[in-house]
Coordinates of C-alpha atoms in Angstrom, one line a residue:
Chain A
M1 CA 0.1 0.0 0.0
N2 CA 3.0 2.3 0.9
S3 CA 4.4 1.7 -2.6
I4 CA 1.3 2.5 -4.2
K5 CA 1.0 5.8 -2.3
Y6 CA 4.6 6.5 -2.9
F7 CA 3.9 6.0 -6.7
F8 CA 1.0 8.4 -6.8
A9 CA 2.9 11.1 -4.8
Q10 CA 5.8 10.6 -7.1
S11 CA 3.8 11.0 -10.6
R12 CA 2.0 14.0 -9.1
Y13 CA 5.2 15.6 -8.0
N14 CA 6.7 14.5 -11.8
I15 CA 3.5 16.3 -13.3
K16 CA 4.1 19.4 -11.0
N17 CA 7.7 19.4 -12.0
A18 CA 7.3 19.0 -15.7
H19 CA 4.6 22.1 -15.2
A20 CA 7.3 24.0 -13.7
L21 CA 8.7 25.0 -16.9
S22 CA 5.5 26.0 -18.5
A23 CA 6.6 27.4 -21.8
S24 CA 8.7 24.2 -22.4
F25 CA 5.7 21.9 -20.9
W26 CA 3.2 23.2 -23.5
T27 CA 5.7 23.5 -26.5
G28 CA 6.3 19.7 -25.8
V29 CA 2.8 19.1 -25.4
I30 CA 1.6 20.9 -28.6
G31 CA 4.6 19.4 -30.5
M32 CA 3.5 15.7 -29.9
V33 CA -0.4 16.5 -30.4
L34 CA 0.8 17.9 -33.9
N35 CA 2.9 15.0 -34.3
N36 CA 0.4 12.5 -33.6
L37 CA -2.0 14.0 -36.0
T38 CA 0.0 12.9 -38.5
F39 CA -1.1 9.4 -38.1
F40 CA -4.8 10.3 -38.2
I41 CA -3.9 12.4 -41.6
I42 CA -2.3 9.3 -42.8
W43 CA -4.9 6.9 -42.3
M44 CA -7.8 8.9 -43.0
L45 CA -6.3 9.6 -46.5
F46 CA -5.8 5.7 -46.6
M47 CA -9.2 5.0 -46.0
Q48 CA -10.6 7.6 -48.2
A49 CA -8.7 5.7 -50.9
T50 CA -9.9 2.2 -50.1
G51 CA -13.3 3.1 -48.4
P52 CA -14.7 1.1 -45.5
I53 CA -12.8 -2.4 -45.0
N54 CA -14.3 -5.2 -42.9
G55 CA -17.0 -2.9 -41.9
W56 CA -14.2 -0.2 -40.3
T57 CA -14.6 3.4 -41.4
S58 CA -12.0 6.2 -41.1
F59 CA -13.9 7.1 -37.7
D60 CA -13.0 3.6 -36.4
V61 CA -9.6 4.4 -36.9
F62 CA -9.6 7.4 -35.3
G63 CA -10.9 5.8 -32.1
M64 CA -8.1 3.3 -32.4
L65 CA -5.7 5.7 -32.8
G66 CA -7.0 7.6 -29.8
A67 CA -6.9 4.4 -27.6
S68 CA -3.2 3.6 -29.0
I69 CA -2.3 7.2 -28.1
F70 CA -3.9 7.1 -24.6
C71 CA -1.7 4.0 -23.9
Y72 CA 1.3 5.3 -25.1
G73 CA 0.6 8.5 -22.9
I74 CA 0.1 6.4 -19.8
M75 CA 3.2 4.5 -20.3
H76 CA 5.4 7.4 -20.8
S77 CA 3.8 9.8 -18.4
F78 CA 3.7 7.3 -15.5
F79 CA 6.2 4.6 -16.0
Y80 CA 9.1 6.5 -18.1
G81 CA 11.6 5.1 -15.5
I82 CA 11.6 2.1 -17.3
V83 CA 12.8 3.6 -20.4
D84 CA 16.0 4.8 -18.4
L85 CA 16.5 1.1 -17.0
P86 CA 19.2 0.1 -19.3
D87 CA 21.2 3.3 -18.3
N88 CA 20.6 2.7 -15.0
V89 CA 22.0 -0.8 -15.1
L90 CA 24.9 0.3 -17.2
K91 CA 25.8 3.1 -14.8
G92 CA 25.2 0.8 -11.6
S93 CA 22.7 3.2 -10.5
F94 CA 20.1 0.6 -10.3
D95 CA 21.1 0.4 -6.6
T96 CA 19.2 3.4 -5.7
V97 CA 15.9 1.5 -6.8
L98 CA 16.7 -2.0 -5.1
L99 CA 17.8 -0.2 -2.0
S100 CA 14.5 1.7 -1.4
P101 CA 11.8 0.4 0.9
V102 CA 9.1 0.7 -2.0
N103 CA 8.4 -2.0 -4.3
A104 CA 11.3 -2.0 -6.9
F105 CA 9.0 -1.7 -10.0
L106 CA 6.9 1.2 -8.8
K107 CA 10.0 3.2 -7.5
L108 CA 11.8 2.4 -11.1
S109 CA 8.6 3.3 -13.1
S110 CA 8.0 6.7 -11.7
S111 CA 11.8 7.9 -11.2
S112 CA 11.5 9.8 -14.7
F113 CA 9.0 11.1 -16.9
S114 CA 8.3 12.4 -20.5
I115 CA 7.0 16.0 -21.1
T116 CA 5.7 15.2 -24.7
A117 CA 4.0 12.0 -23.2
Y118 CA 1.7 14.2 -21.4
G119 CA 0.6 15.7 -25.0
D120 CA -0.3 12.1 -25.7
L121 CA -2.1 11.3 -22.8
L122 CA -4.4 14.6 -23.4
Q123 CA -4.9 14.0 -27.0
G124 CA -5.9 10.2 -26.1
V125 CA -8.4 11.2 -23.6
V126 CA -10.1 13.8 -25.8
V127 CA -10.2 11.4 -28.9
M128 CA -11.5 8.4 -27.1
F129 CA -14.0 10.9 -25.4
L130 CA -15.0 12.4 -28.9
Y131 CA -15.3 8.9 -30.4
G132 CA -17.4 7.5 -27.8
I133 CA -19.7 10.8 -27.8
L134 CA -20.1 10.8 -31.6
S135 CA -20.7 7.2 -31.8
G136 CA -23.5 7.5 -29.3
F137 CA -21.9 4.8 -27.1
S138 CA -24.2 3.0 -24.4
V139 CA -23.0 2.4 -21.0
S140 CA -21.8 -1.1 -22.2
S141 CA -19.9 0.5 -25.1
W142 CA -18.0 2.8 -22.9
I143 CA -17.1 -0.2 -20.3
F144 CA -15.9 -2.4 -23.5
Y145 CA -13.9 0.6 -24.6
I146 CA -12.2 1.5 -21.8
S147 CA -11.5 -2.0 -20.7
G148 CA -10.1 -2.8 -23.6
T149 CA -7.8 0.3 -23.5
I150 CA -6.8 -0.2 -20.0
A151 CA -5.7 -4.0 -20.8
G152 CA -3.7 -2.1 -23.6
C153 CA -2.2 0.0 -21.1
V154 CA -1.0 -2.8 -19.0
V155 CA 0.3 -4.9 -22.0
L156 CA 2.3 -2.1 -23.0
V157 CA 4.0 -1.4 -19.9
C158 CA 4.7 -5.0 -19.7
F159 CA 6.4 -4.9 -23.0
R160 CA 8.3 -1.7 -22.3
L161 CA 9.7 -3.5 -19.2
L162 CA 10.6 -6.9 -21.0
G163 CA 12.6 -4.8 -23.5
A164 CA 14.4 -2.9 -20.8
L165 CA 15.2 -6.2 -18.9
V166 CA 17.4 -7.1 -22.1
A167 CA 20.0 -4.8 -19.9
F168 CA 20.4 -7.5 -17.2
F169 CA 21.7 -10.0 -19.7
M170 CA 23.7 -7.6 -22.5
N171 CA 25.9 -4.9 -22.0
D172 CA 25.0 -1.3 -23.5
S173 CA 21.6 -2.6 -24.5
S174 CA 19.5 0.9 -24.5
I175 CA 19.5 0.7 -28.5
I176 CA 18.2 -2.9 -28.3
S177 CA 15.6 -2.3 -25.8
R178 CA 14.3 0.6 -28.3
Q179 CA 14.5 -1.5 -31.2
L180 CA 12.5 -4.0 -29.4
F181 CA 10.0 -1.6 -28.6
E182 CA 9.7 -0.3 -31.9
L183 CA 9.1 -3.9 -33.2
F184 CA 6.2 -3.8 -30.7
L185 CA 4.6 -0.6 -31.5
R186 CA 4.9 -0.3 -35.5
P187 CA 2.1 -2.6 -36.0
S188 CA -0.1 -1.2 -33.5
L189 CA -0.5 2.0 -35.5
Y190 CA -1.9 0.4 -38.5
P191 CA -5.9 0.1 -39.0
G192 CA -7.2 -3.1 -37.2
A193 CA -9.1 -3.5 -40.3
V194 CA -6.4 -4.5 -42.6
F195 CA -5.1 -7.5 -40.5
P196 CA -5.5 -11.0 -41.9
R197 CA -6.9 -13.5 -39.4
G198 CA -3.5 -15.1 -39.0
L199 CA -1.7 -12.1 -38.4
K200 CA -4.4 -10.8 -36.1
I201 CA -4.2 -13.8 -33.8
F202 CA -0.2 -13.4 -33.8
F203 CA -0.4 -9.8 -32.9
M204 CA -3.1 -10.3 -30.1
T205 CA -1.2 -13.3 -28.5
A206 CA 2.5 -13.8 -29.4
L207 CA 3.4 -10.1 -29.7
P208 CA 0.1 -8.5 -28.4
T209 CA 0.8 -5.2 -30.0
L210 CA -3.0 -4.9 -31.3
L211 CA -4.1 -5.0 -27.5
T212 CA -3.0 -1.5 -27.6
S213 CA -4.9 -0.2 -30.2
A214 CA -7.4 -2.1 -32.6
V215 CA -8.7 -4.8 -30.0
P216 CA -10.9 -2.4 -28.0
I217 CA -12.4 -1.9 -31.4
Y218 CA -12.7 -5.3 -32.1
I219 CA -14.6 -5.7 -28.8
L220 CA -16.9 -2.6 -29.6
K221 CA -17.5 -3.7 -33.1
G222 CA -18.4 -7.0 -32.1
N223 CA -20.2 -6.0 -28.8
S224 CA -18.3 -9.0 -27.5
A225 CA -17.7 -9.7 -24.0
Q226 CA -15.9 -13.1 -24.8
L227 CA -13.3 -11.0 -26.7
L228 CA -13.0 -8.9 -23.9
I229 CA -12.4 -11.8 -21.5
F230 CA -10.1 -13.3 -23.6
T231 CA -8.3 -9.9 -23.9
I232 CA -7.9 -9.8 -20.0
L233 CA -6.6 -13.5 -19.9
I234 CA -3.8 -12.7 -22.5
T235 CA -2.8 -9.4 -20.5
L236 CA -2.7 -11.4 -17.2
V237 CA -0.5 -14.1 -19.2
W238 CA 1.7 -11.4 -20.2
V239 CA 1.8 -9.8 -16.6
L240 CA 2.9 -13.2 -15.0
I241 CA 5.6 -13.6 -17.8
T242 CA 6.9 -10.1 -17.1
Y243 CA 6.9 -10.6 -13.5
A244 CA 8.9 -13.6 -13.8
V245 CA 11.4 -12.3 -16.0
F246 CA 11.8 -9.3 -13.9
R247 CA 12.4 -11.5 -10.8
I248 CA 14.9 -13.4 -12.7
S249 CA 16.5 -10.4 -14.0
I250 CA 17.2 -8.3 -11.1
R251 CA 18.8 -11.4 -9.4
R252 CA 21.3 -10.9 -12.1
Y253 CA 22.1 -7.3 -11.4
E254 CA 26.0 -6.5 -10.2
S255 CA 26.4 -2.9 -8.6
G256 CA 28.9 -0.9 -10.1
N257 CA 30.0 0.6 -6.9
Y258 CA 29.5 4.1 -8.5
L259 CA 30.4 6.7 -6.3
R260 CA 27.9 9.3 -5.7
Chain B
M1 CA 37.6 15.1 -50.9
T2 CA 39.9 12.1 -49.9
K3 CA 40.0 13.4 -46.5
W4 CA 36.3 13.4 -46.2
F5 CA 35.9 9.8 -47.6
Y6 CA 38.7 8.6 -45.0
Y7 CA 36.7 10.1 -42.2
I8 CA 33.5 8.4 -43.3
Y9 CA 35.5 5.4 -43.6
I10 CA 36.9 5.6 -40.1
I11 CA 33.3 6.3 -38.5
A12 CA 31.9 3.5 -40.6
K13 CA 34.7 1.1 -39.3
N14 CA 34.0 2.1 -35.8
S15 CA 30.5 1.5 -36.0
F16 CA 30.8 -2.0 -37.4
S17 CA 32.0 -2.9 -33.8
E18 CA 28.6 -2.4 -32.7
K19 CA 27.5 -5.2 -34.7
K20 CA 24.8 -6.3 -32.2
K21 CA 23.1 -3.1 -32.7
I22 CA 23.2 -3.8 -36.6
I23 CA 21.8 -6.9 -36.2
F24 CA 18.9 -5.8 -34.4
Q25 CA 18.2 -3.0 -36.5
M26 CA 18.2 -5.3 -39.4
F27 CA 16.2 -7.8 -37.8
N28 CA 13.6 -5.0 -37.0
H29 CA 13.8 -3.9 -40.6
V30 CA 13.1 -7.4 -42.2
F31 CA 10.4 -8.0 -39.7
F32 CA 8.9 -4.6 -40.7
L33 CA 9.2 -5.4 -44.5
V34 CA 7.8 -8.8 -44.1
F35 CA 4.8 -7.6 -42.4
N36 CA 4.2 -4.5 -44.7
L37 CA 4.2 -6.9 -47.6
Y38 CA 1.8 -9.6 -45.9
L39 CA -0.6 -6.6 -44.8
Y40 CA -0.7 -4.9 -48.1
R41 CA -1.1 -8.0 -49.9
H42 CA -4.1 -8.4 -47.7
V43 CA -5.4 -4.8 -48.6
Y44 CA -5.0 -5.6 -52.2
E45 CA -7.3 -8.5 -51.9
L46 CA -10.0 -7.0 -49.9
V47 CA -10.3 -3.9 -52.0
P48 CA -8.7 -4.9 -55.7
S49 CA -9.7 -1.2 -57.0
V50 CA -6.6 0.2 -55.3
A51 CA -4.5 -1.7 -57.7
D52 CA -5.8 1.1 -60.3
K53 CA -4.1 3.7 -58.3
L54 CA -0.8 1.8 -57.9
P55 CA 0.1 -2.0 -58.6
Y56 CA 0.8 -3.7 -55.4
A57 CA 4.5 -4.5 -56.3
N58 CA 5.0 -0.9 -57.1
A59 CA 3.6 0.0 -53.6
V60 CA 5.4 -2.4 -51.7
W61 CA 8.7 -1.4 -53.5
S62 CA 8.0 2.4 -52.8
M63 CA 7.2 2.0 -49.0
S64 CA 10.7 -0.3 -48.5
M65 CA 12.9 2.2 -50.5
Y66 CA 11.5 4.8 -48.0
F67 CA 12.5 2.9 -45.2
A68 CA 15.9 1.6 -46.6
V69 CA 17.0 5.3 -47.2
F70 CA 15.8 6.0 -43.7
W71 CA 18.8 4.0 -42.3
L72 CA 21.3 6.2 -43.8
G73 CA 20.4 8.5 -40.5
L74 CA 20.5 11.8 -42.3
N75 CA 17.4 12.6 -40.2
G76 CA 19.4 12.2 -37.3
I77 CA 21.5 15.2 -37.9
E78 CA 19.0 17.6 -35.9
K79 CA 19.4 15.4 -32.8
V80 CA 23.0 15.7 -32.8
F81 CA 23.1 19.6 -33.2
R82 CA 20.5 19.5 -30.3
Q83 CA 22.5 17.6 -28.0
D84 CA 25.4 19.5 -28.6
I85 CA 23.8 22.8 -28.3
L86 CA 22.0 21.6 -25.0
S87 CA 25.2 20.2 -23.4
G88 CA 27.5 23.3 -24.6
N89 CA 29.6 20.7 -26.4
V90 CA 29.4 22.7 -29.8
E91 CA 32.3 24.7 -29.2
I92 CA 34.6 21.7 -28.9
Y93 CA 33.8 20.7 -32.3
M94 CA 34.0 24.1 -33.8
L95 CA 37.8 24.4 -32.8
R96 CA 38.5 21.4 -35.3
P97 CA 40.0 21.8 -39.1
I98 CA 36.6 20.8 -40.6
S99 CA 33.7 22.8 -40.1
Y100 CA 30.9 22.0 -37.5
I101 CA 28.4 21.2 -40.0
W102 CA 30.3 18.9 -41.9
Q103 CA 31.7 16.9 -39.1
K104 CA 28.4 16.0 -38.2
I105 CA 27.1 15.2 -41.5
L106 CA 30.3 13.1 -42.1
T107 CA 29.9 11.2 -38.8
Q108 CA 26.0 10.5 -39.5
L109 CA 27.0 9.2 -43.0
G110 CA 29.9 7.0 -41.5
Q111 CA 27.2 5.5 -39.0
G112 CA 24.4 5.1 -41.2
I113 CA 26.3 3.6 -44.2
L114 CA 26.4 -0.1 -43.0
P115 CA 22.6 -0.2 -42.0
F116 CA 21.8 1.4 -45.0
I117 CA 23.9 -0.9 -47.4
S118 CA 22.2 -3.9 -45.1
A119 CA 18.9 -2.7 -45.1
T120 CA 19.0 -1.9 -48.9
V121 CA 20.0 -5.5 -49.8
F122 CA 17.4 -6.9 -47.4
S123 CA 14.8 -4.8 -49.2
V124 CA 15.8 -5.4 -52.8
S125 CA 16.2 -9.1 -52.1
I126 CA 12.9 -9.7 -50.4
N127 CA 10.8 -7.5 -52.5
Y128 CA 12.5 -9.2 -55.7
F129 CA 11.8 -12.7 -54.3
V130 CA 8.5 -11.9 -53.1
V131 CA 6.9 -9.6 -55.5
G132 CA 9.3 -9.5 -58.2
L133 CA 10.5 -6.3 -60.0
P134 CA 7.9 -3.2 -59.9
S135 CA 6.3 -2.5 -63.4
M136 CA 8.1 0.1 -65.1
N137 CA 7.6 2.2 -68.6
I138 CA 11.3 2.4 -68.8
S139 CA 14.3 0.2 -69.5
M140 CA 15.9 -1.3 -66.6
P141 CA 19.3 0.2 -67.0
L142 CA 17.8 3.6 -67.5
W143 CA 15.6 3.1 -64.4
I144 CA 18.5 2.0 -62.2
M145 CA 20.7 5.0 -63.2
S146 CA 17.7 7.5 -62.6
L147 CA 17.2 5.8 -59.1
I148 CA 21.1 6.7 -58.5
L149 CA 20.9 10.0 -59.4
I150 CA 17.4 10.8 -57.3
F151 CA 19.0 8.9 -54.6
L152 CA 22.0 11.5 -54.4
L153 CA 20.1 14.7 -54.9
S154 CA 17.2 13.8 -52.5
Q155 CA 19.9 12.9 -49.9
I156 CA 21.5 16.2 -50.3
L157 CA 18.3 17.9 -50.0
I158 CA 17.4 16.0 -46.8
T159 CA 20.7 16.8 -45.4
F160 CA 20.0 20.6 -45.8
L161 CA 16.4 20.2 -44.3
Y162 CA 17.5 18.5 -41.3
V163 CA 20.9 21.0 -40.8
L164 CA 18.6 23.7 -40.9
C165 CA 16.3 22.1 -38.4
G166 CA 19.4 21.7 -36.2
L167 CA 20.7 25.3 -36.6
S168 CA 17.5 26.7 -35.5
G169 CA 18.6 25.4 -32.0
F170 CA 21.0 28.1 -31.8
W171 CA 17.9 30.1 -31.4
L172 CA 15.3 28.2 -30.0
Q173 CA 17.4 26.5 -27.8
N174 CA 15.4 23.1 -28.3
S175 CA 15.0 22.5 -32.0
E176 CA 13.0 19.0 -31.4
S177 CA 9.7 20.7 -32.5
M178 CA 11.2 22.0 -35.7
Y179 CA 12.2 18.3 -36.0
F180 CA 8.9 16.9 -35.5
V181 CA 7.2 19.1 -38.0
T182 CA 9.8 18.4 -40.7
S183 CA 10.0 14.7 -40.0
K184 CA 6.1 14.0 -40.0
L185 CA 5.9 16.2 -43.3
V186 CA 8.5 13.9 -44.9
M187 CA 7.0 11.0 -43.6
I188 CA 3.4 12.0 -44.9
L189 CA 4.6 13.3 -48.6
G190 CA 7.4 10.9 -48.8
G191 CA 4.8 7.9 -48.6
A192 CA 6.2 6.1 -45.6
W193 CA 3.0 4.1 -44.5
V194 CA 0.7 4.9 -47.3
P195 CA 2.1 5.4 -50.9
I196 CA 1.4 9.1 -52.2
A197 CA -0.5 7.5 -55.3
F198 CA -3.4 6.7 -52.8
F199 CA -3.6 10.4 -51.8
P200 CA -5.9 12.9 -53.7
E201 CA -4.6 14.4 -56.8
F202 CA -3.7 18.0 -55.1
L203 CA -1.8 16.3 -52.3
Q204 CA 0.0 14.1 -54.6
A205 CA 1.1 17.5 -56.7
I206 CA 1.9 18.9 -53.2
A207 CA 4.1 15.8 -52.5
R208 CA 6.0 16.0 -55.8
F209 CA 6.7 19.6 -55.7
S210 CA 7.5 20.3 -51.9
P211 CA 10.9 20.0 -50.5
F212 CA 9.5 17.3 -48.0
G213 CA 8.5 15.0 -50.7
G214 CA 11.5 15.9 -52.9
A215 CA 13.5 14.5 -49.9
M216 CA 12.0 11.2 -50.4
A217 CA 11.7 11.3 -54.0
L218 CA 12.9 7.7 -54.3
S219 CA 9.9 6.4 -53.2
F220 CA 7.9 8.1 -56.2
A221 CA 10.6 6.4 -58.4
M222 CA 9.1 3.0 -58.0
Y223 CA 5.8 4.5 -59.7
P224 CA 5.0 3.1 -63.1
N225 CA 4.6 6.3 -64.7
F226 CA 8.0 7.6 -63.3
D227 CA 9.3 8.4 -66.6
A228 CA 6.7 11.0 -67.3
H229 CA 7.5 12.6 -63.8
F230 CA 11.3 12.3 -64.1
L231 CA 12.2 15.5 -65.3
S232 CA 9.9 17.4 -63.1
I233 CA 11.2 15.4 -60.0
I234 CA 14.8 16.3 -60.8
L235 CA 14.1 19.7 -61.2
N236 CA 12.3 20.0 -58.0
I237 CA 15.0 18.7 -56.0
I238 CA 17.8 20.7 -57.6
F239 CA 15.3 23.9 -57.0
W240 CA 15.0 23.1 -53.4
I241 CA 18.6 22.2 -52.7
A242 CA 19.8 25.6 -54.3
I243 CA 17.2 27.5 -51.9
F244 CA 18.1 25.5 -48.8
A245 CA 21.8 25.9 -49.6
F246 CA 21.5 29.5 -49.9
I247 CA 19.5 29.5 -46.5
T248 CA 21.8 27.2 -44.7
Y249 CA 24.9 29.3 -45.8
F250 CA 23.1 32.4 -44.7
V251 CA 21.7 30.6 -41.3
S252 CA 25.2 29.0 -40.4
N253 CA 26.9 32.3 -40.7
K254 CA 24.6 33.8 -38.1
T255 CA 25.0 30.9 -35.9
N256 CA 28.7 31.8 -35.3
R257 CA 27.5 35.1 -34.2
K258 CA 25.0 33.7 -32.0
L259 CA 27.4 31.2 -29.9
A260 CA 28.0 31.7 -26.5
V261 CA 30.7 29.7 -25.2
N262 CA 30.6 28.6 -21.7
G263 CA 34.2 28.1 -20.8

């Protein structure tokens, strides 16, 4: 319980810290919003050229990107410390995480933040809200959409962490960690409508990148509680795998006796 | 000139020591290439009418060329400038016998040459074996020569674009927002994720005649009607190179006066 309190206190402090330089904060936020608009434009043009695919319209792609951006925003606003893990391990400064009286994962996650990710977070919330309102969501639709997106956030944190844990097995792994994350991220930015069945299953289970983007829309369009349950089960499996790998990895850590 | 090639060679040789990094980068590239091939094949099956805009093989070649060129890393120049400006290290490089801008360009080329060659080999081989060559209205030798010319000119243009983004950091401190805007315009108008043949006519014209589309003109060179646009593509790139060369010269002279040495 103390660890969770610590995590929220640290996150609140991070937001205050980011906002202290308000000009820099808003430049970063607006820059990221413009950056994300690129994907809306690209896929809107694509859908305009192809017309609706498998029942998906450009508005569904809008909702999908909203979920995707939201997941990315959550990950990089509140769990950004994971991204710095390879550097911490390399420099031997991971000691501070291990010696802390709070949970190592929560301590690590909240140790850093990205200003631009708050732009993702804000835009994600606005887009998701607009998608729900303009589609005339019922209560169950809201539950499906939000639950699916939350599962996506959890999976994204798991994969970011799994990629970063490579640092315990390999030297100078920050680039490899980034490459692994890109491998995970890229397919999630394609409209869920264009995935053939086999690829869809692969990207929902073995490399569950679609959970962070298209799956909330699959759940909505199919009005499928079964798919939501399946998504939650897959998420739980990945949480367990990540937990096990995290435990194994930190046992391999050797302090660099870095003097501070 | 020999000195510059030697500089690139030394950096490339050093970067070869990071084999692990290159292997992962290429794994990522191949994975994405195969993913893109598979996904677009499905799109063409679902919506056969898109083949009227651009045949499947040409679409695949167009996007894979964009990503192969990406590995040369010239778009990373802005980040290097930004890091030097923010850390205050920029003055160290200015004391060297080669100008600051050239050092950074040559370093990026040295670091990017191996990933670029590997990515190009993978892209060409995979595309050739999976979809064959793109359908073209011109002969193969002429097409390949045009590709080399467009590649060289477009890389000069892209270098100017990102050098200017980087130089803006002397005024803005953090030039990341400039990079965001430029890179995304290059991404949309260069046909990174969706070929520009899928876009409405007016956007295609903007892509063809803007510096951002010109910087990735290699992807347009994969279109069947490339021969009809060849001259306009080349003239467009040369025009923008001249404009940006002038601006870069003007701005880089101003930066020397703007530099504050921290000691």
